[in-house]
Coordinates of C-alpha atoms in Angstrom, one line a residue:
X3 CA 0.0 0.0 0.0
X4 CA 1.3 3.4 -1.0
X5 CA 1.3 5.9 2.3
X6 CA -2.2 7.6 3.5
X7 CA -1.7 11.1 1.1
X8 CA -4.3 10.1 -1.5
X9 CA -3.8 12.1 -4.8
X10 CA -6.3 14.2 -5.6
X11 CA -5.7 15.6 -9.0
X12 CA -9.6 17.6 -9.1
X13 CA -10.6 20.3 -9.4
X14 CA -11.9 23.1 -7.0
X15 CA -15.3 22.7 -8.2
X16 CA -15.2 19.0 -7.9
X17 CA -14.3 19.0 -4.5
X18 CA -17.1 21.6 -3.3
X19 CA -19.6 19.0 -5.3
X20 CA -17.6 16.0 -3.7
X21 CA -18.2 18.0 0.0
X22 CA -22.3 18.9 -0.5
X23 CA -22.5 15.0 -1.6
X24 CA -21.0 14.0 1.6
X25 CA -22.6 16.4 4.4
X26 CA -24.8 14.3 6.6
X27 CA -27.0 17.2 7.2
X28 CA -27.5 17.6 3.3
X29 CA -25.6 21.2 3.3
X30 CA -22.7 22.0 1.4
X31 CA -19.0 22.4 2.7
X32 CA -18.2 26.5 2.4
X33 CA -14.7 25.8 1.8
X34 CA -13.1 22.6 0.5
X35 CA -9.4 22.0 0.7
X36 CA -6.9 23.1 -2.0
X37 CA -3.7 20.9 -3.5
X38 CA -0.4 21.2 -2.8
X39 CA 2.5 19.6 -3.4
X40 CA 3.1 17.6 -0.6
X41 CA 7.4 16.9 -0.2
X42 CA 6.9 13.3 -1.6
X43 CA 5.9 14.4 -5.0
X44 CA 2.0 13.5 -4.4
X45 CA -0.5 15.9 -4.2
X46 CA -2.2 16.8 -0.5
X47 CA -5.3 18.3 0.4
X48 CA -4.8 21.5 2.5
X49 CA -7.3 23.9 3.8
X50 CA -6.1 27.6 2.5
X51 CA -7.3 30.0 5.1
X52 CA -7.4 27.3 7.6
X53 CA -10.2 26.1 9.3
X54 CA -11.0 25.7 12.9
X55 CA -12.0 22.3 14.5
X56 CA -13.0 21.4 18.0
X57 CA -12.6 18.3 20.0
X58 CA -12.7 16.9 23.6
X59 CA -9.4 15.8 25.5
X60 CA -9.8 12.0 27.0
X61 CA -6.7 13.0 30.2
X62 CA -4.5 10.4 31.5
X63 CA -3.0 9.9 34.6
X64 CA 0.4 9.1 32.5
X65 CA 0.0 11.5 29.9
X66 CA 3.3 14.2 29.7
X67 CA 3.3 17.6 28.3
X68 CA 6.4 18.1 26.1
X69 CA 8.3 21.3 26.0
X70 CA 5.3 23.3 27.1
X71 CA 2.4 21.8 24.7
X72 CA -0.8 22.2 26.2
X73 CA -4.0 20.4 24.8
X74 CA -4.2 22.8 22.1
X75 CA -0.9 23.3 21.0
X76 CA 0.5 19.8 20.7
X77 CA 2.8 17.9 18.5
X78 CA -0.1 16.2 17.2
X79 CA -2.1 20.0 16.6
X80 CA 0.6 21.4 14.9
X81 CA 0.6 18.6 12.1
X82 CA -2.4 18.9 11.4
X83 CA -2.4 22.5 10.9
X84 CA 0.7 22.6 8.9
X85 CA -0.3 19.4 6.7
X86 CA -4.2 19.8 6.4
X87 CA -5.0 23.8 7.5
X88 CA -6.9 22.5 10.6
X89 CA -6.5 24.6 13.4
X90 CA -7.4 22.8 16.4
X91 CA -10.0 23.9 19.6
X92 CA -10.4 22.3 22.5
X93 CA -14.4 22.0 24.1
X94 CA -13.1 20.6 27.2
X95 CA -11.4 18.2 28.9
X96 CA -11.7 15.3 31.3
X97 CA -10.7 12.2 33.0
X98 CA -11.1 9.3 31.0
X99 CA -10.7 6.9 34.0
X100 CA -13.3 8.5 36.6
X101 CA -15.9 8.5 34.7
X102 CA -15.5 12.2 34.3
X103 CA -15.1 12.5 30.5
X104 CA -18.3 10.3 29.8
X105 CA -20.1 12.8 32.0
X106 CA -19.2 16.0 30.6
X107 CA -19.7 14.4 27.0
X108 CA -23.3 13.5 27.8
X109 CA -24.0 16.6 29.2
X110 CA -23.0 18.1 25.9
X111 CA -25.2 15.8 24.0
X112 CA -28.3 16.7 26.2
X113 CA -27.6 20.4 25.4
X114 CA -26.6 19.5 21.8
X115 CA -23.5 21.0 22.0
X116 CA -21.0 18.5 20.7
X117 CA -17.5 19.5 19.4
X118 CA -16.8 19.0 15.9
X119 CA -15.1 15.2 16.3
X120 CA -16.8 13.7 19.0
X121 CA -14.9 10.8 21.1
X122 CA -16.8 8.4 22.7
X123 CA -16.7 4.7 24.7
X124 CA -20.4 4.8 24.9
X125 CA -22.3 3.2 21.9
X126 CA -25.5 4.2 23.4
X127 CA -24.2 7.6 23.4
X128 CA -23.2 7.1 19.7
X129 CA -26.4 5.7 18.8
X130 CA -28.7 8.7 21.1
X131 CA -26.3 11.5 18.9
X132 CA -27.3 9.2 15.5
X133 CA -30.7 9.9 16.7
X134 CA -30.6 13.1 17.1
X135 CA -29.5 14.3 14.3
X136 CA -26.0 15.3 15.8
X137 CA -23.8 12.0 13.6
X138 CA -22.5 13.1 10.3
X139 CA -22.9 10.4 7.6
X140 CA -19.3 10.4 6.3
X141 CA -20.1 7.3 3.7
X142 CA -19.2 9.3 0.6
X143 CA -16.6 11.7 2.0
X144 CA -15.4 7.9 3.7
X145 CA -15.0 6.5 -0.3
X146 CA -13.3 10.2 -1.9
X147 CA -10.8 11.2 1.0
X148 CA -9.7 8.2 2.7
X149 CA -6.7 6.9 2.0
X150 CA -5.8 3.8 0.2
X151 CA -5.0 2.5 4.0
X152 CA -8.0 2.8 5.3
X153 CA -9.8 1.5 2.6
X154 CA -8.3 -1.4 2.9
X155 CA -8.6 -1.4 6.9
X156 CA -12.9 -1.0 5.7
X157 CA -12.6 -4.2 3.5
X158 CA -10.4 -6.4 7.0
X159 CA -12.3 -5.3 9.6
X160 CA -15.6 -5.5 8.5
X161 CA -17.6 -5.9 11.8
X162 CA -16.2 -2.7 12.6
X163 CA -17.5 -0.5 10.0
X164 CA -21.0 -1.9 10.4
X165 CA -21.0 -1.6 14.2
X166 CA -20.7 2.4 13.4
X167 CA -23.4 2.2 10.5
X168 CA -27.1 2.2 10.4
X169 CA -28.8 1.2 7.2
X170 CA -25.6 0.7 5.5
X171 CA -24.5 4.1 5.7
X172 CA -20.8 5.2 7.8
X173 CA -21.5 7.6 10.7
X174 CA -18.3 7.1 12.5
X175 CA -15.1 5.1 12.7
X176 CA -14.3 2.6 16.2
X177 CA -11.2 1.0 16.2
X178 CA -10.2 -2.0 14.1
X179 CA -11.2 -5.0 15.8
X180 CA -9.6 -8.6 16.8
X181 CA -9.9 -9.2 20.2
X182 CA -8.1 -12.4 20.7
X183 CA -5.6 -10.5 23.1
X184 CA -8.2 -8.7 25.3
X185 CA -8.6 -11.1 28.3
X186 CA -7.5 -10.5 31.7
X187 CA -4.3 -12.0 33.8
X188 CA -3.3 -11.7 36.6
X189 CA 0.0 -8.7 37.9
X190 CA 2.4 -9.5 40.5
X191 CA 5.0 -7.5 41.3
X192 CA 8.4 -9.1 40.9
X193 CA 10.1 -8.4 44.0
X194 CA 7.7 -9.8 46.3
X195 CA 7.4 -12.9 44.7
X196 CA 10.8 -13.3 44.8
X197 CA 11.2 -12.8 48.2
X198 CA 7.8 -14.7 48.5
X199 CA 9.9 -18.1 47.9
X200 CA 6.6 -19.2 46.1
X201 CA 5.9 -19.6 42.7
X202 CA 3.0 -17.7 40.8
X203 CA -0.1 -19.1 42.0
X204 CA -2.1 -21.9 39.1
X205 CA -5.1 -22.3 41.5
X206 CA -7.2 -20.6 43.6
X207 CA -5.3 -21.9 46.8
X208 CA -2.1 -21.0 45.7
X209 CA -3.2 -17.4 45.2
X210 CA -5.2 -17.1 48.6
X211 CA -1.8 -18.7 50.1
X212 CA 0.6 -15.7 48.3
X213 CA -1.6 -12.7 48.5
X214 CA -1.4 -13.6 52.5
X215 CA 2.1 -13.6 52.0
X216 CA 1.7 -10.1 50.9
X217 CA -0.3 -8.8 53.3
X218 CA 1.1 -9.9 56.6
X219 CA 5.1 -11.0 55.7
X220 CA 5.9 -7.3 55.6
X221 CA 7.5 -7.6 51.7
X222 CA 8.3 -4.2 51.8
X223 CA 10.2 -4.3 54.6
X224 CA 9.4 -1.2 56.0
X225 CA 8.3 -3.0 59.6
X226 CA 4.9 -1.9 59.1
X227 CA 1.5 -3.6 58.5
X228 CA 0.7 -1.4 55.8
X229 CA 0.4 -3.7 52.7
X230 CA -2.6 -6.1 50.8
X231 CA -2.2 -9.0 48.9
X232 CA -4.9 -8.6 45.9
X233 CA -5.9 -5.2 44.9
X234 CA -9.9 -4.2 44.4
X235 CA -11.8 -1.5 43.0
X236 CA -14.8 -0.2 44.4
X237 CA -16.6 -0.8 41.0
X238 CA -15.8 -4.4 40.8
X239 CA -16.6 -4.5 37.3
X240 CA -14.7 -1.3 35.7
X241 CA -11.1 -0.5 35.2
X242 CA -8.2 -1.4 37.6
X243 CA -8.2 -4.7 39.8
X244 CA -11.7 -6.1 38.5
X245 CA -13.3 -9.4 39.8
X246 CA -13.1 -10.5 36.4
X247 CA -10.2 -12.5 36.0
X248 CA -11.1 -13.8 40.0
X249 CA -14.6 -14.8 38.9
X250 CA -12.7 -16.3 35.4
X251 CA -11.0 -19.0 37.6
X252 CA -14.7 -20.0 38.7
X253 CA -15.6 -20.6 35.3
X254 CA -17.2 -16.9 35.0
X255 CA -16.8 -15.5 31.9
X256 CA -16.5 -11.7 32.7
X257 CA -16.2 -8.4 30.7
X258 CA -20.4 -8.2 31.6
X259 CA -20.7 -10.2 28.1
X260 CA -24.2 -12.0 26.8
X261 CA -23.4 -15.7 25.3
X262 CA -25.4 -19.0 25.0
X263 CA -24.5 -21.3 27.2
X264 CA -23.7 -25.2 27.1
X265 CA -27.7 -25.5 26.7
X266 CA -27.8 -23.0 24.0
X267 CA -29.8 -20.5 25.8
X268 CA -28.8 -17.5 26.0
X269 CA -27.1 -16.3 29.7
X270 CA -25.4 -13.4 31.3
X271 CA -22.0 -13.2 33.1
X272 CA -23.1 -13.2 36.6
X273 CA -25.8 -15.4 36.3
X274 CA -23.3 -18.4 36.3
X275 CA -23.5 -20.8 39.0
X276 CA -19.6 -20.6 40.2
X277 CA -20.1 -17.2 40.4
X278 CA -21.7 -18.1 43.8
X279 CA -18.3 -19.5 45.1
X280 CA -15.9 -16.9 43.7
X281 CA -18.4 -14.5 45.5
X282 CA -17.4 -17.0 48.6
X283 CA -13.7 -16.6 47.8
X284 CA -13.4 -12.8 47.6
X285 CA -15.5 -12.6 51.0
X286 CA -12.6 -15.3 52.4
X287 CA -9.9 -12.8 51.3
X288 CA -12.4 -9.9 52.8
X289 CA -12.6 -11.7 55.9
X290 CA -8.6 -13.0 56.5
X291 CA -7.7 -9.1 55.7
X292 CA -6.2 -10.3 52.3
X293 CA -8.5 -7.5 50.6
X294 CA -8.0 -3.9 51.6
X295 CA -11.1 -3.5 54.1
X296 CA -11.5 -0.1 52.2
X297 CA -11.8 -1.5 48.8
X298 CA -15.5 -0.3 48.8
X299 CA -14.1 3.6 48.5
X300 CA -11.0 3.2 46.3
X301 CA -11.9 3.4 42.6
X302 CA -9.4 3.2 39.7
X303 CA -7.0 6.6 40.8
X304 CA -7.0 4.8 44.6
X305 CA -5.5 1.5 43.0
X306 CA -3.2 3.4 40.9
X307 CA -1.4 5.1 43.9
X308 CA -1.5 1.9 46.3
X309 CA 0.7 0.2 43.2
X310 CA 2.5 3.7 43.0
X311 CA 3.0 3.9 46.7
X312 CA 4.6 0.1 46.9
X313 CA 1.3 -1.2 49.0
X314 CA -0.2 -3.8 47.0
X315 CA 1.5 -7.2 45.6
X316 CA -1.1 -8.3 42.5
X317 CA -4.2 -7.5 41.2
X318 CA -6.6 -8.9 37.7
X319 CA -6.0 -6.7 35.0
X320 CA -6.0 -5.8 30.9
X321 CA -2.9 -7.8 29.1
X322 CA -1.8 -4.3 28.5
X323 CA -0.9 -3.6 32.5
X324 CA 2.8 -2.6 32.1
X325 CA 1.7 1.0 30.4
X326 CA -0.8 1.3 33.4
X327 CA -0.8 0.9 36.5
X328 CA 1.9 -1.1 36.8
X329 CA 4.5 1.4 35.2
X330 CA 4.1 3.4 38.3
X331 CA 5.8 1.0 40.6
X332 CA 8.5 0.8 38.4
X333 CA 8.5 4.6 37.8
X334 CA 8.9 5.2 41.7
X335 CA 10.5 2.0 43.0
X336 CA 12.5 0.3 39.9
X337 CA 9.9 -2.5 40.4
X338 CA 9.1 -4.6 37.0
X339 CA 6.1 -6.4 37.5
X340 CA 4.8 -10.0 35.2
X341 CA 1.7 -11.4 33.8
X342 CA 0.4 -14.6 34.7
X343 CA -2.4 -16.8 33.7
X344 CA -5.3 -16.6 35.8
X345 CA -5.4 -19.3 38.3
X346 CA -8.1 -22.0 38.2
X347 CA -10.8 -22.6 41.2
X348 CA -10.5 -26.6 42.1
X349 CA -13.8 -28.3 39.8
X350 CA -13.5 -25.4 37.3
X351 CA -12.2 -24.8 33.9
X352 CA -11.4 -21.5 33.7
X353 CA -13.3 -19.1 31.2
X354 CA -12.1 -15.3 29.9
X355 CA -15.1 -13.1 28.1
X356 CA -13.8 -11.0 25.3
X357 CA -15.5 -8.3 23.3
X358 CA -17.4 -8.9 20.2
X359 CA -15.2 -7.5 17.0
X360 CA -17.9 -5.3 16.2
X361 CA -17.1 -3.0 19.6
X362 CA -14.4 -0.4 21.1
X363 CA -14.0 3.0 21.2
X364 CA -15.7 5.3 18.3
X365 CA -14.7 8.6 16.4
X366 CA -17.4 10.8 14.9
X367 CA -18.0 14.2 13.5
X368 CA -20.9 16.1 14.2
X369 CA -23.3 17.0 11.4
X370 CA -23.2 20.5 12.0
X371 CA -19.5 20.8 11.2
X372 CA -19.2 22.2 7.6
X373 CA -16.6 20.3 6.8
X374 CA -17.2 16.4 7.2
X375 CA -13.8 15.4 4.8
X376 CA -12.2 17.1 7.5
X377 CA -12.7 14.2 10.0
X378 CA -11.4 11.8 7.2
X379 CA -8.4 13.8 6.5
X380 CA -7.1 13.9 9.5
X381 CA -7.9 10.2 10.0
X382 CA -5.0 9.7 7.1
X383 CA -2.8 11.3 8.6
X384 CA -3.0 10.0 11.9
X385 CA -3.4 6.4 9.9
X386 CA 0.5 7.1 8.2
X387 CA 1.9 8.3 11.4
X388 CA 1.0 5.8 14.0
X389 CA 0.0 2.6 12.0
X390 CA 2.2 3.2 8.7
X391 CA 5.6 4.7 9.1
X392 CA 6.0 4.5 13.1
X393 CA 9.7 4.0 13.8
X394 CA 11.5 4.3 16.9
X395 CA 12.1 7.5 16.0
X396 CA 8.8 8.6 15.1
X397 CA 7.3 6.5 18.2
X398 CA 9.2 9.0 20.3
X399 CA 7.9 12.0 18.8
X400 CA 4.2 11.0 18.2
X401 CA 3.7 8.2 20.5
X402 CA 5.8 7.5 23.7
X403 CA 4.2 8.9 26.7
X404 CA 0.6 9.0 25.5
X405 CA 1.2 11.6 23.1
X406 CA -1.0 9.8 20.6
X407 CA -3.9 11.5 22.8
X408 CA -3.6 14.6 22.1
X409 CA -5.0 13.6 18.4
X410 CA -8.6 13.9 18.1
X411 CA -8.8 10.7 16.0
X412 CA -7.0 7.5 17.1
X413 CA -7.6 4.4 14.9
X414 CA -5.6 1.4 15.7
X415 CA -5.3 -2.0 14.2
X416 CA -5.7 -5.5 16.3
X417 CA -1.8 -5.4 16.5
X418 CA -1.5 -7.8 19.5
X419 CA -2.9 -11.1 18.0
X420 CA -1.4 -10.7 14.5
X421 CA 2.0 -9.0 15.7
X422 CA 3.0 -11.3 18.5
X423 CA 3.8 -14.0 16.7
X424 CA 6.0 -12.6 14.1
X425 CA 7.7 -10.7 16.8
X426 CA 8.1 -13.6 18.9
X427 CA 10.0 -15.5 15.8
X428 CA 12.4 -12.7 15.5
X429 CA 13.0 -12.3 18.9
X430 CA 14.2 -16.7 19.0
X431 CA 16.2 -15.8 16.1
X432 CA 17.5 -12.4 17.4
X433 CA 16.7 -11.2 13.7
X434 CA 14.6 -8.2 13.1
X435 CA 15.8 -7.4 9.4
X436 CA 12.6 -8.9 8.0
X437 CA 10.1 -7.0 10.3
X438 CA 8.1 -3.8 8.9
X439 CA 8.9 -0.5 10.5
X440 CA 6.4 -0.6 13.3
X441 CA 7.3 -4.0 14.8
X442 CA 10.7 -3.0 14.2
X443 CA 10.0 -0.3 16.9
X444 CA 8.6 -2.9 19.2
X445 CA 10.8 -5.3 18.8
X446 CA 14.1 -2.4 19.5
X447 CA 12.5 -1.2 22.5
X448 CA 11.2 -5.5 24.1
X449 CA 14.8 -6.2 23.5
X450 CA 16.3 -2.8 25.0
X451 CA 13.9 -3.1 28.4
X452 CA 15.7 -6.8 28.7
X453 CA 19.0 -5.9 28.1
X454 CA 18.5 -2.9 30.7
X455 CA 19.4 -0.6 28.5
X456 CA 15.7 1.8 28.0
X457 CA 13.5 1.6 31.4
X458 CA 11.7 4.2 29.9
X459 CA 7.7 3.8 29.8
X460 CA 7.3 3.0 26.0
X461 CA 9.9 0.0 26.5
X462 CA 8.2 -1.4 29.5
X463 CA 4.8 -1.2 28.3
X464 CA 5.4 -2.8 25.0
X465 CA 7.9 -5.8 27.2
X466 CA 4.8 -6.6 29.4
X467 CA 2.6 -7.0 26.5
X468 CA 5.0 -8.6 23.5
X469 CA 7.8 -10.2 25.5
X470 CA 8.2 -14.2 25.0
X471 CA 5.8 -15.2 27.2
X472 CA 4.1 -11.7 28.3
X473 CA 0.8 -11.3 28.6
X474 CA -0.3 -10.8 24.8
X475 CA 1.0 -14.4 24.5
X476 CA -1.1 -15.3 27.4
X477 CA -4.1 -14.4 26.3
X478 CA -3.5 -16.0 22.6
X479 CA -3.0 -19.3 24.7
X480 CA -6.4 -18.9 26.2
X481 CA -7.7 -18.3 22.6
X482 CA -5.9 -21.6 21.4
X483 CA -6.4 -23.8 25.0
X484 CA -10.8 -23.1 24.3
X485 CA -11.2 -20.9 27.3
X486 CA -12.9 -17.6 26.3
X487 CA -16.4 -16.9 25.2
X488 CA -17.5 -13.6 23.2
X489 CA -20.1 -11.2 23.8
X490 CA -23.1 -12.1 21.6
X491 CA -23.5 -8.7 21.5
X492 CA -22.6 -6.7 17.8
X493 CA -23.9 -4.8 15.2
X494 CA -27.1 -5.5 16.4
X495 CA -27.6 -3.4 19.8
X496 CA -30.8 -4.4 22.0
X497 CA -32.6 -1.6 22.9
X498 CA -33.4 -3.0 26.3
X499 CA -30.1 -3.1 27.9
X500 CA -29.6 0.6 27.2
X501 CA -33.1 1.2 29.1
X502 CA -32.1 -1.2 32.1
X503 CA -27.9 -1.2 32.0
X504 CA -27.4 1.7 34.6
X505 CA -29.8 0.0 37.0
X506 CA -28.8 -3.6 36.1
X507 CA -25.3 -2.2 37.4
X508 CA -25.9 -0.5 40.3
X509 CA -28.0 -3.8 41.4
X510 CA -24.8 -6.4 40.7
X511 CA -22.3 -4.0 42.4
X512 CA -24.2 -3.2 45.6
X513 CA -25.4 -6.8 45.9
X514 CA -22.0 -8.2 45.0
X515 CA -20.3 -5.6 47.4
X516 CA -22.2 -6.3 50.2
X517 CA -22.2 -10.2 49.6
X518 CA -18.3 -9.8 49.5
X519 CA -18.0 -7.7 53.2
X520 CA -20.9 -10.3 54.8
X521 CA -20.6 -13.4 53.5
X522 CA -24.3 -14.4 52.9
X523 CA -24.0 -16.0 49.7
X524 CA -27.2 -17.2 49.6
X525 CA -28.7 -13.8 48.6
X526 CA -27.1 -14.7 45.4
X527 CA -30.2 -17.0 44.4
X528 CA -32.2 -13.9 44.9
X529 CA -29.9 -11.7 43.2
X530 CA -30.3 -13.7 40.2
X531 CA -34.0 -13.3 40.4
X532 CA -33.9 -9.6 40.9
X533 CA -31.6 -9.2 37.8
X534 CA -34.0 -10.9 35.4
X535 CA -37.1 -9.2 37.0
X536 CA -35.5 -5.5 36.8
X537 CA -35.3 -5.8 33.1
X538 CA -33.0 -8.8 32.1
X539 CA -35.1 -11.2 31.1
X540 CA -35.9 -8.2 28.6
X541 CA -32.8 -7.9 27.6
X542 CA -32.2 -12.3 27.0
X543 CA -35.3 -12.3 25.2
X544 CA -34.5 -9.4 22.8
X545 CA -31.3 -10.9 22.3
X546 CA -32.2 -13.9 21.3
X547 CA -34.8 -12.3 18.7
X548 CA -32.0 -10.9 17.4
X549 CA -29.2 -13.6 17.7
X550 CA -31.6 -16.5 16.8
X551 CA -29.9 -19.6 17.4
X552 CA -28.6 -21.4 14.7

């Protein structure tokens, strides 16, 4: 594939017909970008005055500022406006780990005052701006602006396009999906297992029998009773140190996904019967004060700063834990930290939930924005940089440190499941000269975090995940050993669960919280009941009208 600049030898007035075709609101683009010659050879689209664009910020706990670049005048912003003419604006900005940026972004849609490119985790959000009114439909601007790339990514990822499009036509772009890699394993810090004497726990036992360890063998060594064996947020089910990988060792598919079970009806996550024991389990860790006793108040930023602060040992977590939050104990105390498989519960075969493909994180531009090719533009350009041409080099400039946030538009690939294994070949050979530039970058900075010679953030995140053995190889193995089940849920979303989900939650965590501090797992019968009476029976029964059996 040639790089993301398409050439667009047309003419003004072509483009300005090209731009009134593609508005989703049927109006006309004002002003339509001119040609240049780019310093390839091949002509670029450029805006000439430049145009103004807004977006939110998604802000990160590990996100740095560079030479004084604030959210608006970034290394990403300034590409833009010197390759496309955008000039960048920022609407606001907000914690994408609180639950703070969701907020603020559905206040905005109540008020209908979205920024121009609208980033959101929330299909329902998605599909309530669709509704509205507020979703541009970028089909045709989609076909004449995007590069030959990201055509391409439209004909490989095709579950992702039409989880953004309603009656075949494009409203927005989520990332490309394979989720193969997107289980959960389980973080321990490497010191403390060391000194442990024990070897990463395989069952359920083992695991009660090191997280004690932790908690009451002083592995710090500070003489103080100040540390805890398995972290837990107060959410349970979101972010940092879930239950899910816990609950996995049970034979609890988590990840809140909607499958048919062995009987081929169709079931939820917590309505499995072993999640009534791993319910029993994390009240035994409650109860031995293996758990923090103030789990039930630390959320997400809370874990973060025990890990930071050298006070917890392990905790369930994404396979991409080394960027966060287990870079901070390295950060602070030099501590590298491994993935392990989850352990198994004695009489269960473990089970991991993964994500339909047709899922993730989506990218839109709002219909009142003049200038929908805009969106598609920039999505090029971001496309060459990050997925294209990223060397070392350019990994350092527009990457390392999270400074891929400060674009509007991130569109990644499924690189985990399809990169691992070529990089793990090169790495047995100790021979990169066959790998493309990107996996050249990774495999530079796996190999430099091993030899000790970069401990910097980008080299220890990409270790933890594509290391021989890390936890992208992990989660492949679960793929290949039969243990993970995916969300029923794609394309087609059930109106039902976006009626019911908020309340649906709240039930499962307070029941599962309080069930967890008490002990009374027999109230898990009647939790079950209360679930499918507050709307989830709804929600199975419109499910399976729309994902008959086969």
């Amino acid at each position: 594939m040639k790089a993301m600049a398409k050439i667009l030898c047309v003419t003004l007035a072509a483009l300005l017909a090209a731009s009134a075709a593609a508005c989703g609101n049927g109006a006309a683009s004002s002003q339509a970008p001119v040609s240049n010659q780019g310093a390839s050879g091949e002509k670029v689209t450029k805006y000439d005055p430049p145009i103004t664009m807004s977006w939110a910020a998604v802000t990160s706990a590990v996100q740095q500022f560079k030479d004084g670049d604030t959210y608006e005048n970034n290394i990403w912003s300034r590409k833009y406006l010197d390759e496309l003419g955008i000039q960048l604006e920022v609407a606001f900005a907000a914690d994408g780990s609180t639950g703070a940026y969701n907020d603020k972004l559905n206040m905005q849609l109540a008020a209908g005052d979205l920024p121009d490119i609208v980033h959101t985790y929330q299909y329902e959000l998605f599909k309530q701006a669709y509704d509205a009114g507020y979703a541009a439909d970028i089909t045709d601007v989609y076909a004449n602006y995007a590069s030959d790339y990201l055509l391409e990514c439209q004909k490989k990822y095709p579950d992702s396009f039409a989880y953004t499009s309603f009656d075949g036509r494009l409203h927005g772009i989520s990332f490309f999906n394979n989720n193969d890699a997107g289980s959960i394993v389980l973080w321990i810090r490497d010191d403390w297992l060391e000194k442990s004497g024990k070897s990463a726990p395989k069952t359920m036992e083992e695991l009660y029998e090191l997280a004690k360890w932790f908690t009451f063998n002083d592995p710090d060594g500070n003489g103080k009773d100040d540390t805890y064996g398995l972290g837990l947020n107060k959410n349970l089910t979101v972010d940092q140190a879930t239950i899910f990988g816990l609950i996995g060792g049970f034979g609890v598919p988590g990840d809140d996904i909607y499958y048919r079970g062995a009987n081929g009806k169709l079931t939820y996550t917590y309505l499995e019967p072993g999640m009534k024991d791993a319910l029993g389990f994390l009240h035994r860790l409650y109860a031995d004060g293996i758990l923090d006793p103030e789990f039930t108040v630390k959320d997400s930023p809370e874990i973060e700063a025990d890990i930071a602060s050298g006070k917890l040992g392990m905790a369930f977590g994404r396979q991409w834990g080394t960027w966060l939050p287990w870079n901070l104990a390295l950060q602070n105390e030099d501590v590298v930290s491994h993935a392990y498989p989850i352990p198994a519960a004695e009489g269960y075969q473990p089970k991991l939930g993964l994500a339909n493909n047709a899922g993730g994180e989506i990218f839109f531009v709002n219909a009142k924005f003049p200038y929908p090719e805009a969106f598609i533009l920039m999505s090029n350009v971001f496309s060459d940089t990050y997925n294209i041409n990223m060397t070392p080099e350019v990994s350092a400039i527009y990457a390392d440190d999270e400074q891929y946030r400060f674009s509007p538009i991130v569109l990644n690939e499924p690189q985990e499941p399809v990169w691992g294994p070529i990089l793990w070949d090169a790495m047995e050979k100790r021979d990169s000269s066959q790998l493309p530039a990107r996996l050249l970058n990774h495999y530079t900075r796996v190999m430099a975090f091993e030899d000790g010679t970069d401990r910097g953030s980008e080299a220890y995140g990409l270790w933890g995940q594509y290391s021989i053995g890390g936890s992208v190889a992990i989660c492949l193995d679960y793929v290949k050993n039969g243990m993970t089940i995916s969300n029923i849920i794609g394309t087609k979303q059930p109106e039902t669960r976006n009626e019911y989900r908020s309340i649906l939650e709240d039930m499962t965590r307070q029941m599962f919280t309080d069930i967890i501090r008490d002990g009374n797992t027999e109230r898990f019968e009647d939790y079950k009941t209360s679930w499918l009476a507050a709307g989830g029976q709804e929600i199975l029964d419109e499910l399976d009208s729309l994902y008959p059996a086969e």
